[in-house]
């Protein structure tokens, strides 16, 4: 509707452009009234439209709006910013000098323009030593020192039929995994993390939906499970730095994810106590795998390279840490996941719901 108004008004020349300015400014103020800043930005953008369509000189926002809305609608808003690079480069040159007017003095790139338009400016965070914080996927206050004193030997002895089924499901999965990776523990760790990060997300998502359906709190379990998923994904982001997946390994991950996500989703719906128990055993296996990884590092069969920068920041490791230190903290994380999942399964075994117990939020 806004586009129609602009085009019609613009057809009338200078007077039309003024009408367009007014009409779109009013519309923009209404449509973007969620925040004062957004309203101002929208109004400014609307002025840009009027100028561009009518008689005035283009400004930064005007160009962006023209590309994204007038030239073809919503779907082009990203296309204009990604595929039409030449056009963008031209526009960047034109708008470079006025980049401060949209409130982001340092980013005159497209990302900066979008962020400013919506009133969202990228935050600039520095470390304690004053250097720039370079990770967007986690923030300094989300980092932690791993608890290396956790008991790695704890094991839940399978008693019930469901326990035994969970235990033997995991054990049977180990055979093809051992066969495929053999002693390539770096690669094995990376690949297994692509699977390990799924259950927390699925469980968290299902509890989230349950909370919505039943109009009830989750007792913090949504957060706890999503934290686990995020922690596992950070393991993957770390191992990616030391082991690059080959094309057939990437293909395998896609296939495994397709099967495992759906299987775990259904499994969790049918029996959350089975699902959590199985993850508990998976984590026990992960502890074993990382112990083997450490042995190979100690024997010198795997080079103990410097720890990736992302790991040093995420686990607050000393700057001279090595891969061995990283494997130690990751293994400690797995032991915590083991506890959380066996605990969750035990809660269900007692005929209670997770929300009735305090969720282990921040349990690393
Ligand atoms: Fe992991
Ligand atoms: Fe884990």
PDB file of C-alpha atoms in Angstrom, residues 219-225 227-228 336-337 339-341 343-344 347 354 357-364:
ATOM      1  CA  UNK A 219      10.676 -24.896  36.143  1.00  0.00           C
ATOM      2  CA  UNK A 220      13.660 -23.617  34.187  1.00  0.00           C
ATOM      3  CA  UNK A 221      14.079 -26.814  32.215  1.00  0.00           C
ATOM      4  CA  UNK A 222      13.614 -25.159  28.846  1.00  0.00           C
ATOM      5  CA  UNK A 223      16.549 -22.936  29.604  1.00  0.00           C
ATOM      6  CA  UNK A 224      18.642 -25.770  31.029  1.00  0.00           C
ATOM      7  CA  UNK A 225      18.167 -27.946  27.952  1.00  0.00           C
ATOM      8  CA  UNK A 227      21.925 -24.257  27.456  1.00  0.00           C
ATOM      9  CA  UNK A 228      23.074 -27.821  26.940  1.00  0.00           C
ATOM     10  CA  UNK A 336      27.767 -32.450  33.447  1.00  0.00           C
ATOM     11  CA  UNK A 337      25.420 -33.270  30.579  1.00  0.00           C
ATOM     12  CA  UNK A 339      24.307 -35.816  35.190  1.00  0.00           C
ATOM     13  CA  UNK A 340      21.590 -33.503  33.897  1.00  0.00           C
ATOM     14  CA  UNK A 341      20.084 -36.126  31.611  1.00  0.00           C
ATOM     15  CA  UNK A 343      18.699 -36.729  36.639  1.00  0.00           C
ATOM     16  CA  UNK A 344      15.911 -35.707  34.258  1.00  0.00           C
ATOM     17  CA  UNK A 347      12.570 -37.379  37.809  1.00  0.00           C
ATOM     18  CA  UNK A 354      10.566 -31.916  35.256  1.00  0.00           C
ATOM     19  CA  UNK A 357      12.160 -29.899  40.312  1.00  0.00           C
ATOM     20  CA  UNK A 358      14.671 -27.093  40.145  1.00  0.00           C
ATOM     21  CA  UNK A 359      16.335 -27.145  36.744  1.00  0.00           C
ATOM     22  CA  UNK A 360      20.138 -27.251  36.771  1.00  0.00           C
ATOM     23  CA  UNK A 361      20.537 -23.938  34.996  1.00  0.00           C
ATOM     24  CA  UNK A 362      24.182 -22.907  34.575  1.00  0.00           C
ATOM     25  CA  UNK A 363      25.375 -26.391  35.557  1.00  0.00           C
ATOM     26  CA  UNK A 364      28.584 -26.734  33.603  1.00  0.00           C
TER      27      UNK A 364
END
